[in-house]
Amino acid sequence: METHRVPSGTCPPAGCGGCGVPPAPRAAAAGSSSHSPALREPALGSQPGFDAELFGTFRNWRVNRAEYAKAWKQRTGGKVVGYFCTYAPEELMYAAGVLPVRILGSHEVQDVTEPHIFGMFCPFCRDCLAQGLKGRFDYLDGIMLAQSCLHIRQAFSSWQKHVPIDYSYYLPMPHHVQSRHATPFLTKELEVFKTSLEVWLGRAIPDRALDEAIEICNRNRQLLWRVYETRQNPHPPLTGEEALEMVLASQMVDKQEHSAALESLLAGLSQRRVTRPTGVRLMILGSEDDDVEFVRMVESCGATFVIDDHCTGTRYFWNNVERNTSPLASIAERYVKRVPCPSKDWPERTRVQHALALAKAYNVQGAIVMQQKFCDPHELDIPALTKALNAAGIKTLFLEFDVTVPIGQFKVRVEAFLEMLREDDLF
Amino acid sequence: MIAAGIDIGAKTVKVVLMSDGQVLARRLVPAGLDTAGATEQAFQEALRAAKLERSQVERLLATGAGRKTCALTDREITEVGAAAKGVNHLLQSCRTVIDVGAEEGRTVRCDERGKVVDFAFNEKCAAGAGTFAEGMARALQVPLEELGPLALTSRQAVQMNAQCAVFAESEVVTLIHAKTPREDIARAVLDSIASRIISMVRKVGFEKDVALIGGMARNPGFVAALKRGLETDVFVPEEPEYVGALGAALAAAEP
Amino acid sequence: MSTRPKYKTAPLKCWPKAKELRLKYYEDYAKAHERGGLRWAGGAWSFSAIPSGLGPDVWSLTSEPYGASIAFDKTFSLRCMEAAEKAGYARDLCAYMRNYWGSVILNEYVFGGPFPKPDFIWQDHICCSHAKWYQVVSDLEGGIPQFCLDVAVGPYQEIAPHKIAYLVSQMHDGIEWLEKTSGRKYRDELLIEAVQNEFRTTSTWAEICAYNKQVPAPLEEKTMYSLYVLGTLNKHDRAVADFYEELRDEVKQRVAAGIAAIPNERCRLMSDTQPPWGFLNIFRYMEEFGAVSIGSLYTFGLIGIWEDKPDGSWGPRTTPMQRGVEIKSRDQALRLYAEWTLSKPEWQHFYSPHLKTEMMIRIAKEWHVNGILLHYNRGCEGLSLGIAENRLGLMEAGYPVMAFEGNMGDEREFDEARVKTRFDAFMETLGFKKDGRPGV
Amino acid sequence: MGATLVVQETKTLSTNKEFWRWKEYRWHDETLDWKGAGVVSAGVDIGSVSSQAVILLDGKLFAFSNQRTGFDSPESANQAIQWAMDGTGLTLRNIHYTVGTGYGRVNVPFADKAITEIACHARGGNFMYGPTVRTILDMGGQDCKAIRCDEKGKVEAFLMNDKCAAGTGRGMEVFADLLSVPIEEVGDLSLSVEQEPPPVSSTCVVFAKSEAAALLRAGWPKNKVLAAYCAAMAHRVVTLLERIEVRKDFAITGGIGKNSGVVKRLEKELGLEALKSPYDSQIAGALGAALFAYTLEVKRRSS
């Protein structure tokens, strides 16, 4: 499939079929090499291959998300809404002067969700709910869910009932995103959501505010996408771990601040060389994945993640809002046409072509296909996805994630996979 | 009136003989592969210890997983009911009984009369039962009875990542290779069993006082982990494995 | 311990007819091509009245009941499951779906002969697996045209014109697609008749279930399963609508004559989600305690369409025909059809478990339930959705609840002995003893 | 192999008899003299349950040892290599290149390189069973691997059992203990049934154990119970193999490879016979490691 150059200043057009693939890297931006303000490294300590100076900001934002949100409220007097799935229309919340933050788990074994969620549902939704039950998001003024899979829905509805919260909203995001009727339907649903926000906040959301919000979100996506673009280089100037920290942070902090950090990152990035060799170029794809420890483990075995298809990665920011008739209709169209989650990718399986295009553009040698245990939507796609990748000559390693991953057992599989991919001089 | 409670479990058979609320004798015999034989043996030994004739025992009641196979009586009470009655006799203020045996964990909520209000079993998974501790003790190369005391000497909490009992064993091996101190691994093992048990306890919702019975109650490391996790004190009777049989004997004596 | 009432019992007269209708259904589908007709596949919840506009010789195979039929044959079911696993499909996916795929992969129809490949797929999507189910079937069969309607527009209590419009406009697209795919001219009069049949079927089923409020219950759930299944096969079919009216009349007579489902009814239970089909004998085990399962939101609300009656009770929804509405056009039929179906009780919990809890409490009250059995069904994500919250809600409302894990279609995940042990403890707690077995 | 097995009595932890405890042993080829060898290479496989060391002279098998893994893996590695060298006059200094593999691969103090057991079993299997091997099943102590490889013994694809440890050596040990049958005799005993019982249904080792106990109480003879368990294990392994599609030729490495009760049933269900080898299937990993060590040493010299 053809991978065309994208008009500057916008992300690749919506949808799939490889149209979403960035062009070949453009020449390094000359001049300024200003760096992002280097913040104090969090307790985690720095890992080899992780550049605290360039990426410490993002890690700090992720690690200290609660402190950040509390400080933001102090500073702006605004409200913070936690959302559960990346189908949440952040534009509306920005327009309302609300800070949307994504609710993610903590990767600790926990024993508080058994009474609320049946064990056959994914560990991720249970981990998310555990955060609420443990009061780790006590700074939220509201929660909202854009309808996606059944699993995360339970984290939302249990949170609604058992965690005191001022405002909660369930947005019936259409599933049939391939239907021409999905955008008009969502446009109307966004109006209802907008009204509900207005009632809650006691003030109107003017179209002007929506336009600004669209700009804020688009700019951030565009910058993220430009950083990702550099990973096409034979020697990417950032590791998969760093990229993950960067995207995760963008789901937790004010996008304007995040965009500023990205600007300075981009300025320095062209000069930057990762200290360790790139090794095997890997792609990681599958369900929700914010397991930094896992990514670090894989990259410590002589590999670098150069691209992903995750809702904590490209699926989150790949598509821009393209302005058409009204702001709400434009936003609706963006969420309908974005790179889909498997739960909405039917009757056509558009994700497969998209993943193949990414693999090609980023010159991927192998792919780690991961999945949250019990994640049905992905389990329903993985055989087709794996088949297509293998047919395209890309070997795959499948791993099933739990809240905590048994690093020991996974390391053997990962190393064996890398040995298999490397033209190792053992014979 | 003399009453007998017979608890036929997966690993052992327990018999308690009582007279008007007083325990006359108790016996425990490994079930082995001949449960009927073990039951008969335990019963006779108990009779001998209490200097009683079989004919003097007016009421018999069986409980435990094997209660339906009991040749001595066809009157029965479930493990759940027996546990509640037994603990109520020992600690009237008890509202939540946690029973962790070799292959199963149970939580029973009861009222001040020892009547069952609600109960939960841990779903079939060895990772929340005594057998798990056995396997891990072996991987750690310490006798089972030393696992608990060893865990108590641990100074740092390590997280067990593997969820399946048998895979946890290879994780223990991984931890060993990673030079993790044995006592910390021992604690990690018991913490992970406790965490599964606590999940189940929370499902029923627990009310104080909380009592722990069954084989795992003998494991101080496990008891400590349970207290830590539930953030409450946990009452452990002196003979935790006899509580079921005791409850059965009490039930048998009831008019 | 209360005294044990003894009731007279009698077998259902129209039982054989139900069996006959069911077998005919599966045979019609298999033989469709011999008769020059069309075969389509889709879910038991799909808008099955719509394809009937293509002609009277269009037969369907609904996926969930077919998956359940396989589950009854444990040996074949296991072969199906393993065939699906071998093909790389995860073991924790919907058990019906894996049975169905296995049957396709092995190319064996559980009623004999090779698996009859559908000509097209007509599905709807509310649980994550619905549309994907057939995406995979299409993969396995080397491509089958598929049309799927998105019905996840939010709970019925928030119904709004734009929600119905979204569904109806998809239906219109669907009809165009059906014409294109089948090369046939679509006949609105057939659609209108089918839609009216479906109104009758789904309302009458609710009426039948409502009779179970009576003590003693005229029906027990194990029997109800074999009757309600017709509504999951072809609810839009005149024969099914007529049969349900016949059945309703018989149940009415049973109530009048005081005929009970079980002679020793002492304890009335309510279940939830699909039962483990391979182990329906657990219902017989309950009867040893004088316990009758009067039904569940699943048996009542999967096919039955309900409404609040003036006296505040839950009863069969008044059909458009009963309201004197005359259906004249395709669009009008589709609108009524969409609005009617969106009120399906078993769809509401997809948006919030708390809506389901309310309905369950209502059943428990109006059907005089003593205890509730919640089947934490590993085989069905959709109906187990929020079940843990339902448990909390029911207990808060003061109902004793027994939860047990199992699987409706994968016998490897159901431990009969364990569940019976647990049931013993539950009955002991409620104070019911087995007939003739001394307890405490 | 000409030379005889030197069996050493095992050091048991506790006094009561442990039937799961298989014999530890070593072997070396007295007909060979290592002093004449150009390259002395070694492979050490520190598994979760057992450890092996293999020594090659110019790529030819010279000596090996097989013992249980101790608590301290560097110590196990030392013991394994020392025991393999026992009575040969070899010392660590004489070994040119060593590759470590297995769970403890990074804890082999004297190793020059660590390679995963997957690659090593493929390489070792290729040596033991010849270049026609395409599918190797390694049934080890705590995991079970299905490996597809090319004619050089290079891995093309592999699968490991995640969900459950049924179908591993550990599971079999649990049974040997329960039934008081020495682990080495389990297989043949299980084959002595006149008619195959239905396999035990439980997939979890721990519950398979209680299921077996119930069968014994119900009066089943030991051999029948073992048959039921071996069949269940074989079936689970076959479902793993089928997911990677078995291609001929097929071979089994690892401890369970010695359990005729599992192997025979597995072959029957697969409709495919596993290649036989004069070598001890349990040393495949260490052997592969030693072969890699040989190649790497040769390359090191030529570069």
Tab-separated table of C-alpha atoms in Angstrom, chain B residues 67-68 74-78 80-81 104 115-116 118-119 121-124 203-204 254, chain C residues 285 376 391 395 401 404-405 415 418 421-422 424-426 428-429 434 437-440:
chain	number	residue	atom	x	y	z
B	67	ARG	CA	-19.033	-36.553	55.302
B	68	LYS	CA	-21.315	-38.384	52.892
B	74	ASP	CA	-25.793	-40.549	57.985
B	75	ARG	CA	-26.527	-37.391	59.933
B	76	GLU	CA	-24.450	-34.548	58.600
B	77	ILE	CA	-23.667	-30.855	58.741
B	78	THR	CA	-21.679	-28.953	56.121
B	80	VAL	CA	-19.637	-24.180	56.768
B	81	GLY	CA	-22.193	-24.825	59.471
B	104	GLU	CA	-9.608	-24.930	49.892
B	115	LYS	CA	-25.782	-19.255	62.828
B	116	VAL	CA	-24.381	-18.816	59.315
B	118	ASP	CA	-23.219	-15.740	54.551
B	119	PHE	CA	-20.240	-17.686	53.242
B	121	PHE	CA	-15.379	-20.463	49.033
B	122	ASN	CA	-12.247	-19.504	47.153
B	123	GLU	CA	-12.749	-20.634	43.605
B	124	LYS	CA	-10.850	-23.731	42.690
B	203	LYS	CA	-16.189	-10.750	49.022
B	204	VAL	CA	-18.237	-11.809	52.035
B	254	GLU	CA	-28.543	-29.938	69.899
C	285	TYR	CA	-30.720	-31.917	42.846
C	376	TYR	CA	-20.604	-16.593	37.668
C	391	ARG	CA	-24.598	-9.908	44.273
C	395	MET	CA	-27.638	-8.873	49.563
C	401	VAL	CA	-27.266	-15.184	47.601
C	404	PHE	CA	-20.852	-20.288	42.095
C	405	GLU	CA	-18.418	-20.305	39.195
C	415	ASP	CA	-17.229	-28.789	38.942
C	418	ARG	CA	-18.184	-28.664	44.352
C	421	THR	CA	-21.469	-29.121	48.244
C	422	ARG	CA	-21.902	-25.395	48.142
C	424	ASP	CA	-25.892	-28.055	50.575
C	425	ALA	CA	-24.341	-25.306	52.687
C	426	PHE	CA	-26.679	-22.728	51.157
C	428	GLU	CA	-28.502	-25.438	55.428
C	429	THR	CA	-28.155	-21.678	55.889
C	434	LYS	CA	-33.381	-32.815	51.896
C	437	ARG	CA	-32.232	-37.199	54.793
C	438	PRO	CA	-31.747	-36.319	58.473
C	439	GLY	CA	-29.681	-33.204	58.958
C	440	VAL	CA	-29.174	-30.983	61.974
